């Protein structure tokens, strides 16, 4: 896998601050983090019959960027699908990255759902990091080589459209601030990877799940069988901006900014119940 041959094929929807790295370590070790009693009072977990579990209600105003200011995060079952949603104060997806014309140094915007299921659930190596679903936009490159999202007959020019990924998040050990990255695949390493892995040296999947941004809501529908019909799992919500490392070295993508965390502390207080 030659990085010089990857001008349009990589995305890293990650989150970064020290508390996020700590939570990632707990989940990777198989621990479903429970909500702390001293978590921010403005962030509440609300039980609803419709969700068959709990969703996360967040106070608005945590970021000036209304399209990334989380107010509600949920994961629920609808028929044969597990539906991941994030509701924001503004219009979801109203802001996308400004193109810079090159892969190196380009930006990614993301809506992310870290979950407590093991990485092996969707085909990655067992216990390889924190599994997260993400909706991303990045107009300078395309990393869904199997899909033609804009239906123009090409499969390599859709990166700016919001689309879904699975990623594995791990701490970026090259930085002192506890930031996370999508796990890199080292030369010679042969990890387990999903069938729709796009062929790039990171733990990422491009599954082409239905991804909709309508009004205030971001929605991704994941087939229930993909997750193995779990009885329950924990989740959280994050909005973040990323930047591609200009020299394309490990880590390939660095976290630029975390806009909002649904729980306030990434304690994964949301609970999906089948």
PDB file of C-alpha atoms in Angstrom:
ATOM      1  CA  UNK A   1       0.000   0.000   0.000  1.00  0.00           C
ATOM      2  CA  UNK A   2       1.801   3.063  -1.305  1.00  0.00           C
ATOM      3  CA  UNK A   3       0.733   6.330   0.314  1.00  0.00           C
ATOM      4  CA  UNK A   4       1.946   8.330  -2.644  1.00  0.00           C
ATOM      5  CA  UNK A   5      -0.830   6.637  -4.624  1.00  0.00           C
ATOM      6  CA  UNK A   6      -3.600   7.870  -2.326  1.00  0.00           C
ATOM      7  CA  UNK A   7      -4.541  11.355  -3.532  1.00  0.00           C
ATOM      8  CA  UNK A   8      -8.321  10.889  -3.180  1.00  0.00           C
ATOM      9  CA  UNK A   9      -9.088   7.889  -0.978  1.00  0.00           C
ATOM     10  CA  UNK A  10      -8.753   8.556   2.755  1.00  0.00           C
ATOM     11  CA  UNK A  11     -10.878  10.090   5.503  1.00  0.00           C
ATOM     12  CA  UNK A  12     -10.424  10.195   9.269  1.00  0.00           C
ATOM     13  CA  UNK A  13     -13.464  11.184  11.270  1.00  0.00           C
ATOM     14  CA  UNK A  14     -11.915  11.268  14.734  1.00  0.00           C
ATOM     15  CA  UNK A  15     -12.271  13.171  17.999  1.00  0.00           C
ATOM     16  CA  UNK A  16      -9.596  14.627  20.216  1.00  0.00           C
ATOM     17  CA  UNK A  17      -9.086  15.863  23.742  1.00  0.00           C
ATOM     18  CA  UNK A  18      -7.568  13.998  26.672  1.00  0.00           C
ATOM     19  CA  UNK A  19     -10.885  12.781  28.076  1.00  0.00           C
ATOM     20  CA  UNK A  20     -11.785  11.264  24.718  1.00  0.00           C
ATOM     21  CA  UNK A  21      -8.562   9.286  24.588  1.00  0.00           C
ATOM     22  CA  UNK A  22      -9.192   7.980  28.091  1.00  0.00           C
ATOM     23  CA  UNK A  23     -12.696   6.894  27.173  1.00  0.00           C
ATOM     24  CA  UNK A  24     -11.410   5.241  24.000  1.00  0.00           C
ATOM     25  CA  UNK A  25      -9.005   3.173  26.045  1.00  0.00           C
ATOM     26  CA  UNK A  26     -11.803   2.026  28.321  1.00  0.00           C
ATOM     27  CA  UNK A  27     -14.021   0.956  25.432  1.00  0.00           C
ATOM     28  CA  UNK A  28     -11.173  -0.771  23.585  1.00  0.00           C
ATOM     29  CA  UNK A  29     -10.507  -2.774  26.719  1.00  0.00           C
ATOM     30  CA  UNK A  30     -14.101  -3.994  26.659  1.00  0.00           C
ATOM     31  CA  UNK A  31     -15.568  -1.636  29.254  1.00  0.00           C
ATOM     32  CA  UNK A  32     -18.885   0.076  28.618  1.00  0.00           C
ATOM     33  CA  UNK A  33     -18.292   3.427  30.279  1.00  0.00           C
ATOM     34  CA  UNK A  34     -21.088   4.430  32.645  1.00  0.00           C
ATOM     35  CA  UNK A  35     -22.192   8.035  33.024  1.00  0.00           C
ATOM     36  CA  UNK A  36     -20.503   9.726  35.959  1.00  0.00           C
ATOM     37  CA  UNK A  37     -22.584  11.366  38.657  1.00  0.00           C
ATOM     38  CA  UNK A  38     -20.498  14.508  38.289  1.00  0.00           C
ATOM     39  CA  UNK A  39     -21.021  14.822  34.521  1.00  0.00           C
ATOM     40  CA  UNK A  40     -22.208  18.231  33.292  1.00  0.00           C
ATOM     41  CA  UNK A  41     -25.778  18.862  34.475  1.00  0.00           C
ATOM     42  CA  UNK A  42     -26.729  20.347  31.114  1.00  0.00           C
ATOM     43  CA  UNK A  43     -26.145  16.993  29.412  1.00  0.00           C
ATOM     44  CA  UNK A  44     -28.981  14.611  30.253  1.00  0.00           C
ATOM     45  CA  UNK A  45     -29.955  11.072  29.285  1.00  0.00           C
ATOM     46  CA  UNK A  46     -33.655  10.662  28.563  1.00  0.00           C
ATOM     47  CA  UNK A  47     -35.493   7.314  28.393  1.00  0.00           C
ATOM     48  CA  UNK A  48     -38.059   6.992  25.612  1.00  0.00           C
ATOM     49  CA  UNK A  49     -40.285   4.094  24.600  1.00  0.00           C
ATOM     50  CA  UNK A  50     -39.691   4.881  20.922  1.00  0.00           C
ATOM     51  CA  UNK A  51     -35.930   4.383  21.244  1.00  0.00           C
ATOM     52  CA  UNK A  52     -36.241   1.193  23.341  1.00  0.00           C
ATOM     53  CA  UNK A  53     -33.357   2.515  25.426  1.00  0.00           C
ATOM     54  CA  UNK A  54     -31.955   5.959  26.145  1.00  0.00           C
ATOM     55  CA  UNK A  55     -31.030   8.891  23.971  1.00  0.00           C
ATOM     56  CA  UNK A  56     -28.770  11.797  24.907  1.00  0.00           C
ATOM     57  CA  UNK A  57     -30.217  15.281  25.281  1.00  0.00           C
ATOM     58  CA  UNK A  58     -27.555  18.017  25.135  1.00  0.00           C
ATOM     59  CA  UNK A  59     -27.679  21.698  26.005  1.00  0.00           C
ATOM     60  CA  UNK A  60     -27.371  23.969  22.977  1.00  0.00           C
ATOM     61  CA  UNK A  61     -24.736  26.678  22.777  1.00  0.00           C
ATOM     62  CA  UNK A  62     -21.648  24.490  23.273  1.00  0.00           C
ATOM     63  CA  UNK A  63     -20.253  25.721  19.964  1.00  0.00           C
ATOM     64  CA  UNK A  64     -20.906  28.804  17.874  1.00  0.00           C
ATOM     65  CA  UNK A  65     -21.262  26.587  14.790  1.00  0.00           C
ATOM     66  CA  UNK A  66     -24.987  25.803  14.843  1.00  0.00           C
ATOM     67  CA  UNK A  67     -24.703  22.958  12.262  1.00  0.00           C
ATOM     68  CA  UNK A  68     -22.412  21.111  14.722  1.00  0.00           C
ATOM     69  CA  UNK A  69     -24.053  22.075  18.033  1.00  0.00           C
ATOM     70  CA  UNK A  70     -25.565  18.794  19.254  1.00  0.00           C
ATOM     71  CA  UNK A  71     -28.941  18.872  21.007  1.00  0.00           C
ATOM     72  CA  UNK A  72     -29.996  15.216  20.758  1.00  0.00           C
ATOM     73  CA  UNK A  73     -28.228  11.957  19.859  1.00  0.00           C
ATOM     74  CA  UNK A  74     -29.961   8.608  19.478  1.00  0.00           C
ATOM     75  CA  UNK A  75     -29.513   5.056  18.215  1.00  0.00           C
ATOM     76  CA  UNK A  76     -32.695   3.014  17.806  1.00  0.00           C
ATOM     77  CA  UNK A  77     -34.147   0.135  15.868  1.00  0.00           C
ATOM     78  CA  UNK A  78     -36.543   0.681  12.974  1.00  0.00           C
ATOM     79  CA  UNK A  79     -37.539  -2.614  11.363  1.00  0.00           C
ATOM     80  CA  UNK A  80     -34.385  -4.341  10.126  1.00  0.00           C
ATOM     81  CA  UNK A  81     -32.210  -1.240  10.556  1.00  0.00           C
ATOM     82  CA  UNK A  82     -30.316   0.361  13.424  1.00  0.00           C
ATOM     83  CA  UNK A  83     -30.850   4.091  12.938  1.00  0.00           C
ATOM     84  CA  UNK A  84     -28.122   6.485  14.143  1.00  0.00           C
ATOM     85  CA  UNK A  85     -29.222  10.124  14.438  1.00  0.00           C
ATOM     86  CA  UNK A  86     -27.782  13.398  15.651  1.00  0.00           C
ATOM     87  CA  UNK A  87     -29.915  16.526  15.919  1.00  0.00           C
ATOM     88  CA  UNK A  88     -28.182  19.905  15.917  1.00  0.00           C
ATOM     89  CA  UNK A  89     -29.202  23.471  16.729  1.00  0.00           C
ATOM     90  CA  UNK A  90     -28.806  24.619  13.146  1.00  0.00           C
ATOM     91  CA  UNK A  91     -29.167  22.999   9.736  1.00  0.00           C
ATOM     92  CA  UNK A  92     -27.317  19.681   9.601  1.00  0.00           C
ATOM     93  CA  UNK A  93     -24.601  19.611   6.952  1.00  0.00           C
ATOM     94  CA  UNK A  94     -25.077  23.288   6.145  1.00  0.00           C
ATOM     95  CA  UNK A  95     -21.312  23.774   6.392  1.00  0.00           C
ATOM     96  CA  UNK A  96     -18.825  21.632   4.448  1.00  0.00           C
ATOM     97  CA  UNK A  97     -15.029  21.999   4.230  1.00  0.00           C
ATOM     98  CA  UNK A  98     -13.551  24.661   2.002  1.00  0.00           C
ATOM     99  CA  UNK A  99     -11.649  22.937  -0.842  1.00  0.00           C
ATOM    100  CA  UNK A 100      -7.899  23.550  -0.951  1.00  0.00           C
ATOM    101  CA  UNK A 101      -7.244  21.692  -4.219  1.00  0.00           C
ATOM    102  CA  UNK A 102      -4.865  19.080  -2.808  1.00  0.00           C
ATOM    103  CA  UNK A 103      -5.183  15.959  -0.659  1.00  0.00           C
ATOM    104  CA  UNK A 104      -2.395  16.916   1.737  1.00  0.00           C
ATOM    105  CA  UNK A 105      -3.600  19.659   4.055  1.00  0.00           C
ATOM    106  CA  UNK A 106      -7.267  19.196   3.150  1.00  0.00           C
ATOM    107  CA  UNK A 107     -10.072  19.202   5.706  1.00  0.00           C
ATOM    108  CA  UNK A 108     -12.806  16.820   6.853  1.00  0.00           C
ATOM    109  CA  UNK A 109     -15.990  17.650   8.763  1.00  0.00           C
ATOM    110  CA  UNK A 110     -17.776  14.889  10.644  1.00  0.00           C
ATOM    111  CA  UNK A 111     -20.701  13.741  12.743  1.00  0.00           C
ATOM    112  CA  UNK A 112     -19.551  10.742  14.825  1.00  0.00           C
ATOM    113  CA  UNK A 113     -21.140   8.030  16.999  1.00  0.00           C
ATOM    114  CA  UNK A 114     -18.538   6.179  19.144  1.00  0.00           C
ATOM    115  CA  UNK A 115     -20.068   2.882  20.330  1.00  0.00           C
ATOM    116  CA  UNK A 116     -19.152   0.145  22.792  1.00  0.00           C
ATOM    117  CA  UNK A 117     -19.382  -2.825  20.387  1.00  0.00           C
ATOM    118  CA  UNK A 118     -16.093  -4.550  19.613  1.00  0.00           C
ATOM    119  CA  UNK A 119     -14.233  -3.631  16.435  1.00  0.00           C
ATOM    120  CA  UNK A 120     -14.646  -7.231  15.260  1.00  0.00           C
ATOM    121  CA  UNK A 121     -18.417  -6.684  15.028  1.00  0.00           C
ATOM    122  CA  UNK A 122     -18.058  -5.064  11.596  1.00  0.00           C
ATOM    123  CA  UNK A 123     -14.985  -7.000  10.446  1.00  0.00           C
ATOM    124  CA  UNK A 124     -11.918  -5.290  11.949  1.00  0.00           C
ATOM    125  CA  UNK A 125      -9.339  -7.026  14.119  1.00  0.00           C
ATOM    126  CA  UNK A 126     -10.762  -7.795  17.569  1.00  0.00           C
ATOM    127  CA  UNK A 127      -9.971  -5.248  20.316  1.00  0.00           C
ATOM    128  CA  UNK A 128      -8.164  -2.960  17.850  1.00  0.00           C
ATOM    129  CA  UNK A 129      -9.673   0.280  19.210  1.00  0.00           C
ATOM    130  CA  UNK A 130     -12.939   2.153  19.627  1.00  0.00           C
ATOM    131  CA  UNK A 131     -15.504   1.432  16.928  1.00  0.00           C
ATOM    132  CA  UNK A 132     -17.281   4.544  15.614  1.00  0.00           C
ATOM    133  CA  UNK A 133     -19.766   5.316  12.873  1.00  0.00           C
ATOM    134  CA  UNK A 134     -19.379   8.649  11.108  1.00  0.00           C
ATOM    135  CA  UNK A 135     -20.958  10.853   8.473  1.00  0.00           C
ATOM    136  CA  UNK A 136     -18.256  12.872   6.731  1.00  0.00           C
ATOM    137  CA  UNK A 137     -17.698  15.481   4.015  1.00  0.00           C
ATOM    138  CA  UNK A 138     -14.342  16.260   2.346  1.00  0.00           C
ATOM    139  CA  UNK A 139     -14.474  17.786  -1.161  1.00  0.00           C
ATOM    140  CA  UNK A 140     -10.757  17.367  -1.923  1.00  0.00           C
ATOM    141  CA  UNK A 141     -10.791  13.555  -2.108  1.00  0.00           C
ATOM    142  CA  UNK A 142     -13.096  10.559  -2.438  1.00  0.00           C
ATOM    143  CA  UNK A 143     -12.862   7.432  -0.286  1.00  0.00           C
ATOM    144  CA  UNK A 144     -15.954   5.471  -1.362  1.00  0.00           C
ATOM    145  CA  UNK A 145     -14.639   3.720  -4.499  1.00  0.00           C
ATOM    146  CA  UNK A 146     -17.607   1.351  -4.714  1.00  0.00           C
ATOM    147  CA  UNK A 147     -20.296   4.049  -4.718  1.00  0.00           C
ATOM    148  CA  UNK A 148     -21.451   6.796  -7.088  1.00  0.00           C
ATOM    149  CA  UNK A 149     -23.216   9.041  -4.595  1.00  0.00           C
ATOM    150  CA  UNK A 150     -23.970  11.861  -7.046  1.00  0.00           C
ATOM    151  CA  UNK A 151     -25.113   9.472  -9.822  1.00  0.00           C
ATOM    152  CA  UNK A 152     -22.952  11.051 -12.507  1.00  0.00           C
ATOM    153  CA  UNK A 153     -21.323   7.829 -13.700  1.00  0.00           C
ATOM    154  CA  UNK A 154     -18.118   8.398 -11.719  1.00  0.00           C
ATOM    155  CA  UNK A 155     -17.112   6.843  -8.407  1.00  0.00           C
ATOM    156  CA  UNK A 156     -14.179   9.094  -7.514  1.00  0.00           C
ATOM    157  CA  UNK A 157     -15.700  12.575  -7.247  1.00  0.00           C
ATOM    158  CA  UNK A 158     -18.217  12.261  -4.405  1.00  0.00           C
ATOM    159  CA  UNK A 159     -16.158  13.143  -1.340  1.00  0.00           C
ATOM    160  CA  UNK A 160     -17.940  16.412  -0.702  1.00  0.00           C
ATOM    161  CA  UNK A 161     -21.288  14.669  -0.313  1.00  0.00           C
ATOM    162  CA  UNK A 162     -22.078  13.439   3.188  1.00  0.00           C
ATOM    163  CA  UNK A 163     -21.481   9.692   3.429  1.00  0.00           C
ATOM    164  CA  UNK A 164     -20.959   6.946   6.025  1.00  0.00           C
ATOM    165  CA  UNK A 165     -17.849   5.218   7.394  1.00  0.00           C
ATOM    166  CA  UNK A 166     -16.898   2.824  10.135  1.00  0.00           C
ATOM    167  CA  UNK A 167     -13.561   3.749  11.706  1.00  0.00           C
ATOM    168  CA  UNK A 168     -11.404   2.501  14.546  1.00  0.00           C
ATOM    169  CA  UNK A 169     -10.205   5.265  16.880  1.00  0.00           C
ATOM    170  CA  UNK A 170      -6.998   5.036  18.917  1.00  0.00           C
ATOM    171  CA  UNK A 171      -4.816   7.598  20.728  1.00  0.00           C
ATOM    172  CA  UNK A 172      -2.322   9.476  18.575  1.00  0.00           C
ATOM    173  CA  UNK A 173       0.903   8.721  20.450  1.00  0.00           C
ATOM    174  CA  UNK A 174       2.828  11.330  18.443  1.00  0.00           C
ATOM    175  CA  UNK A 175       0.949  14.083  20.287  1.00  0.00           C
ATOM    176  CA  UNK A 176       0.985  15.030  23.979  1.00  0.00           C
ATOM    177  CA  UNK A 177      -2.615  16.276  24.124  1.00  0.00           C
ATOM    178  CA  UNK A 178      -4.453  12.953  24.104  1.00  0.00           C
ATOM    179  CA  UNK A 179      -5.881  13.388  20.608  1.00  0.00           C
ATOM    180  CA  UNK A 180      -7.361  10.436  18.747  1.00  0.00           C
ATOM    181  CA  UNK A 181      -6.772   9.279  15.201  1.00  0.00           C
ATOM    182  CA  UNK A 182      -8.074   6.548  12.968  1.00  0.00           C
ATOM    183  CA  UNK A 183      -5.725   3.627  13.490  1.00  0.00           C
ATOM    184  CA  UNK A 184      -3.001   3.386  10.837  1.00  0.00           C
ATOM    185  CA  UNK A 185      -2.008   0.115   9.173  1.00  0.00           C
ATOM    186  CA  UNK A 186       1.755  -0.226   9.437  1.00  0.00           C
ATOM    187  CA  UNK A 187       3.803  -1.585   6.506  1.00  0.00           C
ATOM    188  CA  UNK A 188       3.706  -5.369   6.616  1.00  0.00           C
ATOM    189  CA  UNK A 189       0.713  -5.461   8.987  1.00  0.00           C
ATOM    190  CA  UNK A 190      -2.220  -7.614   7.830  1.00  0.00           C
ATOM    191  CA  UNK A 191      -5.191  -6.882  10.130  1.00  0.00           C
ATOM    192  CA  UNK A 192      -8.704  -8.196   9.648  1.00  0.00           C
ATOM    193  CA  UNK A 193     -10.680  -5.676   7.598  1.00  0.00           C
ATOM    194  CA  UNK A 194     -14.285  -5.396   6.356  1.00  0.00           C
ATOM    195  CA  UNK A 195     -15.112  -6.547   2.833  1.00  0.00           C
ATOM    196  CA  UNK A 196     -15.805  -2.932   1.822  1.00  0.00           C
ATOM    197  CA  UNK A 197     -12.466  -1.583   3.116  1.00  0.00           C
ATOM    198  CA  UNK A 198     -11.440   0.970   0.455  1.00  0.00           C
ATOM    199  CA  UNK A 199      -7.841  -0.252   0.174  1.00  0.00           C
ATOM    200  CA  UNK A 200      -6.039   2.427   2.188  1.00  0.00           C
ATOM    201  CA  UNK A 201      -3.600   1.959   5.110  1.00  0.00           C
ATOM    202  CA  UNK A 202      -6.001   2.827   7.914  1.00  0.00           C
ATOM    203  CA  UNK A 203      -8.786   1.048   9.785  1.00  0.00           C
ATOM    204  CA  UNK A 204     -11.738   2.393   7.805  1.00  0.00           C
ATOM    205  CA  UNK A 205     -14.746   0.937   6.043  1.00  0.00           C
ATOM    206  CA  UNK A 206     -16.827   2.486   3.247  1.00  0.00           C
ATOM    207  CA  UNK A 207     -20.113   0.569   3.464  1.00  0.00           C
ATOM    208  CA  UNK A 208     -22.398   2.901   1.475  1.00  0.00           C
ATOM    209  CA  UNK A 209     -25.139   3.015   4.124  1.00  0.00           C
ATOM    210  CA  UNK A 210     -28.038   5.416   3.448  1.00  0.00           C
ATOM    211  CA  UNK A 211     -26.964   8.787   4.872  1.00  0.00           C
ATOM    212  CA  UNK A 212     -29.421  11.672   5.083  1.00  0.00           C
ATOM    213  CA  UNK A 213     -29.088  15.229   6.363  1.00  0.00           C
ATOM    214  CA  UNK A 214     -32.510  16.829   6.574  1.00  0.00           C
ATOM    215  CA  UNK A 215     -33.351  19.940   8.545  1.00  0.00           C
ATOM    216  CA  UNK A 216     -31.627  19.650  11.906  1.00  0.00           C
ATOM    217  CA  UNK A 217     -30.988  15.892  11.707  1.00  0.00           C
ATOM    218  CA  UNK A 218     -28.183  13.645  10.490  1.00  0.00           C
ATOM    219  CA  UNK A 219     -29.301  10.041   9.949  1.00  0.00           C
ATOM    220  CA  UNK A 220     -27.469   6.840   8.963  1.00  0.00           C
ATOM    221  CA  UNK A 221     -29.326   3.534   8.572  1.00  0.00           C
ATOM    222  CA  UNK A 222     -27.212   0.452   9.367  1.00  0.00           C
ATOM    223  CA  UNK A 223     -28.611  -3.013   8.546  1.00  0.00           C
ATOM    224  CA  UNK A 224     -29.260  -4.884  11.781  1.00  0.00           C
ATOM    225  CA  UNK A 225     -27.426  -7.985  10.539  1.00  0.00           C
ATOM    226  CA  UNK A 226     -24.220  -5.962  10.162  1.00  0.00           C
ATOM    227  CA  UNK A 227     -24.127  -5.518  13.941  1.00  0.00           C
ATOM    228  CA  UNK A 228     -25.146  -9.097  14.665  1.00  0.00           C
ATOM    229  CA  UNK A 229     -28.516  -8.096  16.184  1.00  0.00           C
ATOM    230  CA  UNK A 230     -27.067  -7.000  19.553  1.00  0.00           C
ATOM    231  CA  UNK A 231     -29.374  -6.854  22.563  1.00  0.00           C
ATOM    232  CA  UNK A 232     -27.768  -3.631  23.761  1.00  0.00           C
ATOM    233  CA  UNK A 233     -24.748  -1.359  23.422  1.00  0.00           C
ATOM    234  CA  UNK A 234     -23.679   2.094  24.607  1.00  0.00           C
ATOM    235  CA  UNK A 235     -22.993   5.142  22.454  1.00  0.00           C
ATOM    236  CA  UNK A 236     -22.196   8.849  22.398  1.00  0.00           C
ATOM    237  CA  UNK A 237     -22.168  11.650  19.841  1.00  0.00           C
ATOM    238  CA  UNK A 238     -19.387  13.944  18.616  1.00  0.00           C
ATOM    239  CA  UNK A 239     -18.984  16.635  15.962  1.00  0.00           C
ATOM    240  CA  UNK A 240     -15.452  17.443  14.816  1.00  0.00           C
ATOM    241  CA  UNK A 241     -13.167  18.898  12.157  1.00  0.00           C
ATOM    242  CA  UNK A 242     -10.072  17.072  10.873  1.00  0.00           C
ATOM    243  CA  UNK A 243      -7.139  17.953   8.663  1.00  0.00           C
ATOM    244  CA  UNK A 244      -5.111  15.664   6.439  1.00  0.00           C
ATOM    245  CA  UNK A 245      -1.465  15.597   7.481  1.00  0.00           C
ATOM    246  CA  UNK A 246       0.328  17.673   4.849  1.00  0.00           C
ATOM    247  CA  UNK A 247       3.266  15.245   4.645  1.00  0.00           C
ATOM    248  CA  UNK A 248       0.945  12.188   4.627  1.00  0.00           C
ATOM    249  CA  UNK A 249       2.909  10.539   7.427  1.00  0.00           C
ATOM    250  CA  UNK A 250       1.512   8.435  10.275  1.00  0.00           C
ATOM    251  CA  UNK A 251      -0.857   9.666  11.585  1.00  0.00           C
ATOM    252  CA  UNK A 252      -2.277  10.361   8.180  1.00  0.00           C
ATOM    253  CA  UNK A 253      -5.040  12.631   9.515  1.00  0.00           C
ATOM    254  CA  UNK A 254      -4.790  14.887  12.552  1.00  0.00           C
ATOM    255  CA  UNK A 255      -7.706  16.190  14.618  1.00  0.00           C
ATOM    256  CA  UNK A 256      -8.120  19.923  14.139  1.00  0.00           C
ATOM    257  CA  UNK A 257     -11.071  20.751  16.398  1.00  0.00           C
ATOM    258  CA  UNK A 258     -13.801  19.097  18.462  1.00  0.00           C
ATOM    259  CA  UNK A 259     -16.999  21.146  18.206  1.00  0.00           C
ATOM    260  CA  UNK A 260     -19.270  19.271  20.610  1.00  0.00           C
ATOM    261  CA  UNK A 261     -19.618  16.024  22.582  1.00  0.00           C
ATOM    262  CA  UNK A 262     -23.199  14.925  23.268  1.00  0.00           C
ATOM    263  CA  UNK A 263     -22.526  13.724  26.829  1.00  0.00           C
ATOM    264  CA  UNK A 264     -19.957  16.410  27.611  1.00  0.00           C
ATOM    265  CA  UNK A 265     -17.389  13.801  28.681  1.00  0.00           C
ATOM    266  CA  UNK A 266     -17.666  10.896  26.202  1.00  0.00           C
ATOM    267  CA  UNK A 267     -19.015   8.581  28.888  1.00  0.00           C
ATOM    268  CA  UNK A 268     -21.214   6.786  26.332  1.00  0.00           C
ATOM    269  CA  UNK A 269     -24.435   7.245  28.333  1.00  0.00           C
ATOM    270  CA  UNK A 270     -26.778   6.491  25.436  1.00  0.00           C
ATOM    271  CA  UNK A 271     -28.044   2.910  25.344  1.00  0.00           C
ATOM    272  CA  UNK A 272     -29.435   1.002  22.396  1.00  0.00           C
ATOM    273  CA  UNK A 273     -31.858  -1.773  23.299  1.00  0.00           C
ATOM    274  CA  UNK A 274     -33.111  -4.149  20.645  1.00  0.00           C
TER     275      UNK A 274
END
